[in-house]
XYZ file of C-alpha atoms in Angstrom:
577
model
C -65.884 83.735 64.782
C -63.750 84.076 67.889
C -63.323 87.568 69.347
C -59.894 88.510 70.669
C -59.487 89.161 74.389
C -58.232 92.688 73.758
C -61.373 93.550 71.797
C -63.587 92.043 74.473
C -61.763 94.076 77.097
C -62.656 97.288 75.258
C -66.307 96.277 74.981
C -66.378 95.237 78.630
C -64.933 98.598 79.675
C -67.621 100.524 77.817
C -70.300 98.144 79.102
C -69.157 98.703 82.687
C -69.503 102.450 82.171
C -73.066 102.028 80.918
C -72.093 103.181 77.416
C -73.960 100.393 75.688
C -74.411 102.122 72.336
C -70.714 102.914 72.150
C -69.910 99.330 73.088
C -72.196 98.066 70.332
C -70.747 100.428 67.734
C -67.329 98.968 68.470
C -68.665 95.401 68.670
C -70.363 95.536 65.290
C -66.996 96.255 63.621
C -65.958 92.781 64.783
C -68.898 91.025 63.131
C -72.579 90.275 63.928
C -73.184 89.271 67.552
C -74.927 86.086 66.438
C -71.741 84.859 64.785
C -69.547 85.239 67.852
C -68.307 81.814 68.989
C -66.042 81.862 72.034
C -67.898 81.674 75.364
C -66.694 84.988 76.803
C -67.774 86.765 73.612
C -71.199 85.142 73.555
C -71.835 86.015 77.192
C -70.808 89.645 76.752
C -72.668 89.896 73.443
C -75.813 88.475 75.061
C -75.668 91.002 77.896
C -75.163 93.827 75.406
C -78.112 92.659 73.292
C -80.435 92.744 76.323
C -79.458 96.358 77.018
C -80.252 97.369 73.441
C -83.714 95.824 73.050
C -82.730 92.292 72.014
C -83.623 89.982 74.933
C -84.310 86.994 72.664
C -80.936 87.383 70.970
C -79.315 87.738 74.375
C -80.915 84.542 75.670
C -80.007 82.721 72.451
C -76.344 83.686 72.780
C -76.253 82.531 76.409
C -77.974 79.247 75.603
C -75.594 78.539 72.730
C -72.687 79.300 75.024
C -73.983 76.751 77.542
C -74.685 74.141 74.868
C -71.164 74.435 73.431
C -69.263 75.036 76.692
C -71.262 73.459 79.571
C -68.255 73.347 81.916
C -67.205 76.984 81.570
C -67.797 78.619 85.030
C -69.156 81.950 83.805
C -71.372 80.175 81.262
C -72.758 78.003 84.079
C -73.502 81.128 86.114
C -75.498 82.773 83.321
C -77.347 79.558 82.594
C -78.436 79.452 86.237
C -79.810 82.977 85.860
C -81.643 81.894 82.718
C -83.207 78.957 84.576
C -84.400 81.234 87.350
C -86.018 83.662 84.912
C -87.638 81.001 82.737
C -88.422 78.142 85.121
C -88.317 79.622 88.612
C -86.284 79.237 91.802
C -86.717 75.472 92.268
C -85.242 74.593 88.868
C -82.411 77.027 89.539
C -81.685 75.519 92.967
C -81.624 72.014 91.544
C -79.104 73.292 88.985
C -76.969 74.661 91.837
C -76.900 71.221 93.423
C -75.503 69.727 90.214
C -72.553 72.107 90.438
C -70.928 71.751 93.891
C -68.538 74.299 95.329
C -65.514 72.195 94.397
C -66.116 73.041 90.740
C -65.479 76.724 91.423
C -61.998 76.608 92.917
C -60.359 77.554 89.609
C -62.960 80.132 88.547
C -62.143 83.838 88.482
C -62.841 85.520 91.871
C -65.590 87.737 90.417
C -67.384 84.777 88.855
C -67.105 82.734 92.045
C -68.467 85.637 94.100
C -71.369 86.145 91.675
C -72.183 82.428 91.880
C -72.552 82.495 95.664
C -74.483 85.773 95.532
C -76.916 84.286 93.029
C -77.460 81.360 95.368
C -78.222 83.873 98.125
C -80.749 85.621 95.895
C -82.504 82.336 95.083
C -82.439 81.224 98.741
C -84.249 84.449 99.657
C -87.060 83.451 97.275
C -87.546 80.398 99.487
C -87.420 82.814 102.471
C -84.283 81.091 103.760
C -82.700 84.351 104.823
C -80.139 82.793 107.171
C -78.684 80.770 104.308
C -78.833 83.821 102.050
C -76.834 85.874 104.550
C -74.159 83.191 104.843
C -73.843 82.985 101.071
C -73.622 86.760 100.709
C -70.881 86.916 103.314
C -69.031 84.203 101.451
C -69.327 86.144 98.189
C -68.173 89.388 99.795
C -65.164 87.642 101.331
C -64.044 86.888 97.770
C -64.801 90.269 96.108
C -65.807 92.802 98.743
C -65.751 95.818 96.429
C -67.829 94.277 93.646
C -70.926 96.491 93.132
C -73.098 93.683 91.754
C -72.957 91.956 95.135
C -74.628 95.036 96.625
C -77.508 94.605 94.187
C -77.939 90.936 95.152
C -77.854 91.916 98.838
C -80.426 94.635 98.200
C -82.734 92.084 96.544
C -82.360 89.722 99.513
C -83.164 92.514 101.972
C -86.200 93.551 99.936
C -87.525 89.983 100.006
C -87.043 90.036 103.787
C -88.866 93.419 104.025
C -85.726 95.053 105.405
C -86.413 98.135 103.353
C -83.898 100.598 104.812
C -81.067 98.109 104.436
C -82.164 97.247 100.901
C -81.988 100.906 99.897
C -78.617 101.360 101.596
C -77.193 98.333 99.764
C -78.418 99.634 96.400
C -76.924 103.051 97.089
C -73.658 101.438 98.163
C -73.278 99.951 94.670
C -73.216 103.486 93.219
C -70.617 104.544 95.754
C -68.368 101.776 94.468
C -69.052 102.585 90.794
C -70.647 105.984 90.101
C -73.859 105.649 88.094
C -73.705 101.871 88.190
C -76.682 101.021 86.002
C -78.220 98.238 88.174
C -77.682 100.494 91.195
C -79.570 103.347 89.554
C -82.500 101.073 88.777
C -82.593 99.352 92.157
C -82.307 102.631 94.064
C -85.075 104.254 92.020
C -87.318 101.235 92.546
C -86.796 101.306 96.312
C -87.306 105.066 96.523
C -90.710 104.469 94.960
C -91.439 101.851 97.597
C -90.813 104.565 100.190
C -93.232 106.861 98.396
C -90.390 109.091 97.165
C -91.363 109.089 93.511
C -89.941 112.559 92.881
C -86.499 111.513 94.086
C -86.724 108.335 91.994
C -87.713 110.433 88.974
C -84.719 112.726 89.338
C -82.327 109.800 89.802
C -83.643 108.067 86.681
C -83.560 111.306 84.698
C -79.914 111.867 85.560
C -79.131 108.203 84.978
C -80.749 108.313 81.541
C -78.582 111.312 80.634
C -75.370 109.599 81.736
C -76.079 106.043 80.567
C -76.914 104.694 77.136
C -79.466 102.228 78.495
C -82.860 101.461 76.993
C -83.798 99.677 80.220
C -83.250 102.801 82.321
C -85.248 104.821 79.805
C -88.115 102.316 80.000
C -88.157 102.614 83.798
C -88.081 106.410 83.559
C -90.918 106.455 81.039
C -93.083 104.222 83.211
C -92.611 106.523 86.203
C -93.349 109.620 84.135
C -96.580 108.018 82.923
C -97.507 107.143 86.482
C -96.921 110.720 87.648
C -98.848 112.186 84.721
C -95.817 113.711 82.976
C -97.091 112.638 79.596
C -95.086 115.014 77.404
C -91.880 114.025 79.189
C -92.830 110.359 78.811
C -93.273 110.825 75.057
C -89.766 112.290 74.816
C -88.367 109.435 76.927
C -89.938 106.741 74.777
C -88.568 108.348 71.619
C -85.129 108.277 73.224
C -85.792 104.635 74.013
C -86.498 103.956 70.334
C -83.154 105.518 69.412
C -81.290 103.525 72.087
C -82.909 100.124 71.505
C -81.096 99.589 68.220
C -81.601 95.808 68.414
C -85.327 96.062 69.184
C -87.107 92.798 68.401
C -90.758 92.565 67.275
C -92.059 92.107 70.822
C -90.118 95.140 71.990
C -91.377 97.202 69.051
C -94.960 96.256 69.893
C -94.350 97.181 73.537
C -93.028 100.569 72.413
C -96.098 101.149 70.226
C -98.304 100.333 73.213
C -96.482 102.962 75.286
C -96.847 105.480 72.452
C -100.566 104.710 72.393
C -100.793 105.286 76.147
C -99.004 108.625 75.945
C -101.075 109.885 73.009
C -104.296 108.774 74.706
C -103.534 110.543 77.964
C -102.643 113.687 75.976
C -106.084 113.525 74.330
C -104.772 112.612 70.876
C -107.251 109.912 69.891
C -106.130 109.523 66.271
C -102.395 109.026 66.956
C -103.262 106.820 69.920
C -105.400 104.587 67.683
C -102.632 104.312 65.088
C -100.035 103.334 67.678
C -102.380 100.885 69.433
C -103.134 99.177 66.102
C -99.400 98.451 65.743
C -99.066 97.066 69.278
C -100.175 93.551 68.356
C -103.365 91.580 68.814
C -105.365 91.324 72.011
C -105.730 94.194 74.460
C -104.331 96.984 72.315
C -106.075 95.836 69.152
C -109.376 96.215 71.013
C -108.177 99.533 72.415
C -107.404 100.742 68.885
C -110.925 99.930 67.705
C -112.467 101.801 70.618
C -110.184 104.781 70.023
C -111.153 104.910 66.335
C -114.825 104.829 67.244
C -114.383 107.532 69.888
C -112.461 109.769 67.493
C -115.426 109.776 65.069
C -117.944 111.002 67.649
C -119.101 114.632 67.399
C -118.026 115.149 70.991
C -115.156 112.786 71.827
C -115.416 111.271 75.309
C -113.057 112.126 78.112
C -109.553 110.667 77.798
C -108.161 109.101 80.930
C -109.699 107.506 83.985
C -112.183 108.826 86.497
C -110.237 108.683 89.784
C -111.351 109.080 93.387
C -108.577 110.187 95.762
C -108.542 107.765 98.683
C -105.628 108.011 101.089
C -104.035 104.638 101.686
C -100.730 103.699 103.293
C -98.858 103.709 100.014
C -95.415 102.252 100.666
C -94.485 98.706 101.672
C -91.380 100.201 103.232
C -93.579 101.875 105.848
C -95.157 98.586 106.899
C -93.715 97.043 110.076
C -92.930 93.343 110.062
C -95.368 91.010 111.776
C -93.069 90.838 114.818
C -93.174 94.580 115.473
C -95.494 96.266 117.920
C -98.149 97.377 117.391
C -98.891 95.154 114.368
C -100.577 96.652 111.341
C -104.131 95.542 110.481
C -104.658 92.898 107.777
C -105.329 94.265 104.266
C -109.139 94.091 104.477
C -109.203 95.890 107.820
C -106.820 98.498 106.410
C -109.151 99.093 103.461
C -112.155 99.544 105.740
C -110.182 101.965 107.891
C -109.255 103.950 104.769
C -112.903 104.105 103.668
C -113.962 105.174 107.171
C -111.497 108.083 106.947
C -112.527 108.844 103.370
C -116.124 109.375 104.454
C -114.988 111.801 107.165
C -115.578 109.504 110.099
C -112.097 109.667 111.567
C -109.919 106.836 112.785
C -111.296 103.481 113.896
C -109.822 100.147 114.907
C -111.322 97.478 112.670
C -111.493 94.016 114.204
C -112.660 91.341 111.788
C -113.001 87.630 112.316
C -112.327 86.629 108.720
C -113.093 83.093 107.580
C -111.420 81.212 104.711
C -113.408 81.063 101.467
C -113.583 77.306 100.940
C -116.383 77.496 98.391
C -115.529 80.786 96.733
C -118.278 82.739 98.495
C -117.438 86.188 99.882
C -116.796 86.476 103.589
C -119.705 88.329 105.148
C -117.461 89.934 107.807
C -116.774 93.147 105.890
C -120.410 93.830 104.996
C -121.501 92.937 108.517
C -118.959 95.405 109.919
C -120.204 98.136 107.559
C -123.853 97.518 108.424
C -123.024 97.722 112.119
C -121.229 101.062 111.682
C -123.967 102.946 109.907
C -123.242 102.281 106.263
C -125.579 101.509 103.389
C -124.102 98.490 101.632
C -124.669 96.788 98.274
C -122.908 93.735 96.874
C -122.829 93.254 93.108
C -120.922 91.685 90.243
C -118.333 93.857 88.520
C -119.679 95.892 85.624
C -117.918 98.789 83.886
C -120.997 101.019 83.724
C -121.721 100.458 87.416
C -118.108 101.196 88.316
C -118.124 104.422 86.291
C -121.454 105.510 87.762
C -120.109 105.072 91.301
C -116.743 106.698 90.687
C -118.269 109.667 88.852
C -120.250 110.290 92.034
C -117.042 110.075 94.062
C -117.778 106.636 95.530
C -114.939 104.064 95.682
C -115.783 100.405 96.271
C -114.212 97.072 97.173
C -113.572 94.196 94.795
C -112.650 90.626 95.743
C -110.568 88.241 93.649
C -110.746 84.564 94.641
C -107.879 82.275 93.741
C -107.200 78.728 94.921
C -107.610 78.737 98.670
C -107.780 82.457 99.377
C -109.554 85.706 98.562
C -107.794 89.064 98.285
C -109.739 92.300 98.433
C -108.761 95.560 96.716
C -110.145 99.083 96.693
C -111.334 100.317 93.295
C -110.462 104.002 92.956
C -110.670 104.566 89.213
C -112.178 103.468 85.902
C -111.588 104.353 82.272
C -114.438 104.120 79.762
C -112.382 103.979 76.561
C -109.771 101.579 77.929
C -112.613 99.612 79.596
C -110.506 99.160 82.705
C -110.578 99.763 86.433
C -107.807 100.844 88.803
C -107.494 99.163 92.188
C -105.130 99.056 95.142
C -104.406 97.171 98.314
C -102.845 98.759 101.400
C -99.091 99.181 101.094
C -99.085 99.097 97.295
C -97.164 101.970 95.767
C -99.478 102.520 92.817
C -102.870 101.304 91.614
C -103.078 98.339 89.275
C -105.017 98.697 86.042
C -107.187 95.721 85.146
C -109.188 95.280 81.945
C -112.769 94.616 82.980
C -113.397 91.933 80.370
C -110.265 90.091 81.402
C -111.281 90.211 85.073
C -114.767 88.977 84.230
C -113.295 86.038 82.316
C -110.656 85.159 84.909
C -112.992 85.395 87.902
C -116.255 84.386 86.225
C -116.828 81.701 88.871
C -116.832 84.374 91.584
C -118.219 87.457 89.827
C -115.853 89.097 90.614
C -117.877 90.300 93.550
C -117.855 93.969 94.587
C -119.053 95.758 97.722
C -119.915 99.442 97.958
C -120.523 101.117 101.294
C -121.593 104.712 101.897
C -122.808 106.396 105.100
C -126.546 106.071 105.597
C -126.930 109.850 105.411
C -125.390 109.727 101.915
C -127.298 106.688 100.691
C -128.799 108.802 97.897
C -125.426 108.502 96.126
C -126.464 104.968 95.200
C -129.882 105.880 93.823
C -130.531 105.052 90.187
C -127.475 102.845 89.766
C -127.940 99.325 88.449
C -126.125 96.786 90.625
C -125.866 93.457 88.750
C -126.897 90.381 90.756
C -127.368 92.386 93.958
C -130.505 90.412 95.028
C -128.552 87.138 94.838
C -125.756 88.507 96.990
C -128.353 89.722 99.494
C -129.630 86.163 99.925
C -126.092 84.784 100.231
C -125.302 87.423 102.866
C -128.481 86.603 104.745
C -127.588 82.906 104.783
C -123.988 83.519 105.816
C -124.997 85.722 108.725
C -127.422 83.016 109.824
C -124.665 80.391 109.570
C -122.435 82.427 111.846
C -125.202 82.855 114.408
C -126.193 79.139 114.167
C -129.684 80.078 112.955
C -130.197 77.130 110.624
C -133.846 77.790 109.759
C -133.099 81.338 108.628
C -130.192 80.127 106.489
C -132.378 77.411 104.979
C -135.046 79.999 104.130
C -132.469 82.071 102.206
C -131.326 78.932 100.383
C -134.934 78.060 99.463
C -135.318 81.538 98.008
C -132.230 80.957 95.858
C -133.556 77.553 94.747
C -136.874 79.084 93.691
C -135.779 82.355 92.132
C -132.297 81.526 90.801
C -132.249 77.745 90.310
C -129.272 77.521 87.936
C -127.171 80.434 89.093
C -123.610 79.789 90.242
C -124.295 81.479 93.595
C -127.197 79.103 94.261
C -124.925 76.060 93.925
C -122.087 77.676 95.821
C -124.507 78.409 98.645
C -125.734 74.805 98.455
C -122.124 73.700 98.848
C -121.626 75.994 101.837
C -124.795 74.622 103.427
C -123.637 71.019 102.919
C -120.232 71.855 104.347
C -121.938 73.407 107.365
C -123.961 70.189 107.774
C -120.842 67.996 107.332
C -122.565 66.115 104.500
C -119.843 65.129 101.962
C -122.238 63.292 99.629
C -124.476 66.321 99.077
C -121.434 68.607 99.075
C -119.937 66.564 96.231
C -123.210 66.793 94.300
C -123.373 70.575 94.736
C -119.751 71.173 93.820
C -120.106 68.974 90.728
C -122.914 71.248 89.558
C -120.571 74.218 89.891
C -117.779 72.338 88.111
C -120.063 71.720 85.138
C -119.768 75.442 84.419
C -116.225 76.011 85.693
C -114.446 72.680 85.167
C -110.913 73.910 85.832
C -111.494 76.295 88.728
C -108.986 75.271 91.409
C -111.127 76.325 94.391
C -113.901 73.914 93.413
C -111.492 71.159 92.394
C -109.907 71.289 95.834
C -113.339 70.945 97.414
C -114.091 67.929 95.200
C -110.776 66.325 96.102
C -111.555 66.807 99.794
C -114.987 65.192 99.357
C -113.505 62.187 97.542
C -110.964 61.807 100.330
C -113.632 61.976 103.036
C -115.736 59.410 101.165
C -112.792 57.038 100.722
C -112.998 57.149 96.913
C -109.265 56.906 96.403
C -109.213 55.862 92.753
C -111.420 58.755 91.659
C -109.347 61.149 93.716
C -106.080 59.960 92.177
C -107.567 60.080 88.676
C -108.642 63.688 89.219
C -105.225 64.623 90.582
C -103.417 63.035 87.644
C -105.783 64.752 85.236
C -105.081 68.148 86.770
C -101.312 67.917 87.101
C -101.109 66.865 83.438
C -102.435 70.289 82.434
C -99.830 72.892 81.540
C -101.796 75.526 83.472
C -102.415 73.323 86.517
C -102.678 75.162 89.812
C -99.797 74.332 92.203
C -102.257 73.595 95.016
C -103.555 70.578 93.068
């Protein structure tokens, strides 16, 4: 059915005011959203569905609009946004190129301005900030007072790490339209980046009272959970349930997961288990089983994580750009500085000569630095019981995640026994990330993931009695790596012989073999060693890249091409392949 322009104008007015429930109550008198036919109606109906918990319906309406009206300017704009969300910036940019500027001469000024602003947003994802600025200026020349353009400019500035200007642009949108819903969300997000969570909380609370938006309520609930306002979060999520009147199964499962989180942190194991059981399979199904088991114990275990307060620079907005003076230390150096302060040793300038992890082995620089500065160090493979034992004694530790071509180190500051998770941070991150231990062990099985704990020598007793998985293997790897750096070949070879004798089939033995062959510039033996690793981890990109390099160095072009074709044919192929 076609919806009259006058009716759409009423819905659009309410939508612009953030009164999404009122807009839907009026819209439903015109017929089900799915039966709307004309392009303007489908676009507005799709946007309304997203605000009320129906993202799949919203995408469906927008896709049908594009299928039936592929030359309609506003339909083209929303299809470009869909491509960005589903397929990324490159697919979106290629779509831009199929629709040159000449097509937009007859479009409404607001649509034309939004089109150029979207191009600016996508250009910023390629870090082409000069082009993004030109496109934003072009959009603002068409519709200078359009608040959405402020949101696009704020996103561009955030990508460029121009934090003050990003916040100012987001706030400007609310000056143009009071309580502009995207402006409320963007401003609250950026306030959090500045470490101003209380101000963000108050803004979202007021926004939730003025707007009928499930999305704003979801953002408010997440912040309340983060700040430990669990009772308030429960109230917010119940308001969300009342606002998301078009909630789809995935959204309902998400809501049950949040209810499980709230109940768990309030110590209500039974209700938490019931909600988790309704949150779908996978993580929360396992969580529900653990909650049910814990609830039946005579003395239920502690609810919530064990946390160690470690002061880290906690806002990306406080980080200078690389061109500023003095430059900030790299993340690993920043973590070591934070640990040095944590142990009461004051400030220190950490200078590390970090090396790339070609074979997935940890860089010995951090442990070498710690040993040289009076710390007792132990490397080990992640284990929940070990993590809990350390954190219960007030000892944080480092964890390294190795992806294709690089390793990123985080500081573990918390662990939760019932959720079987750890909490970790890097410098400049606003909040810790929660990672399920089993998931981390599966994802980074080829590399541990490897952990490093360091405590002052005078407090070495804190490590007594704790089981550190695979610590002797890491000791031999560290010994060999230090010898490599000092060009002491015989000492490195002795450590490798120990690995060959004591741990003949362990992944670290073959990774150390590969490092030794790389050090000797012996591609034939390097290929043999890396193939042994690939027998256990056939799709690990780090090792595949090493194999490709060996085949190139040996002139085995056909094998190299066959391996490349095999990898790029996989749906989960790593981009570096």
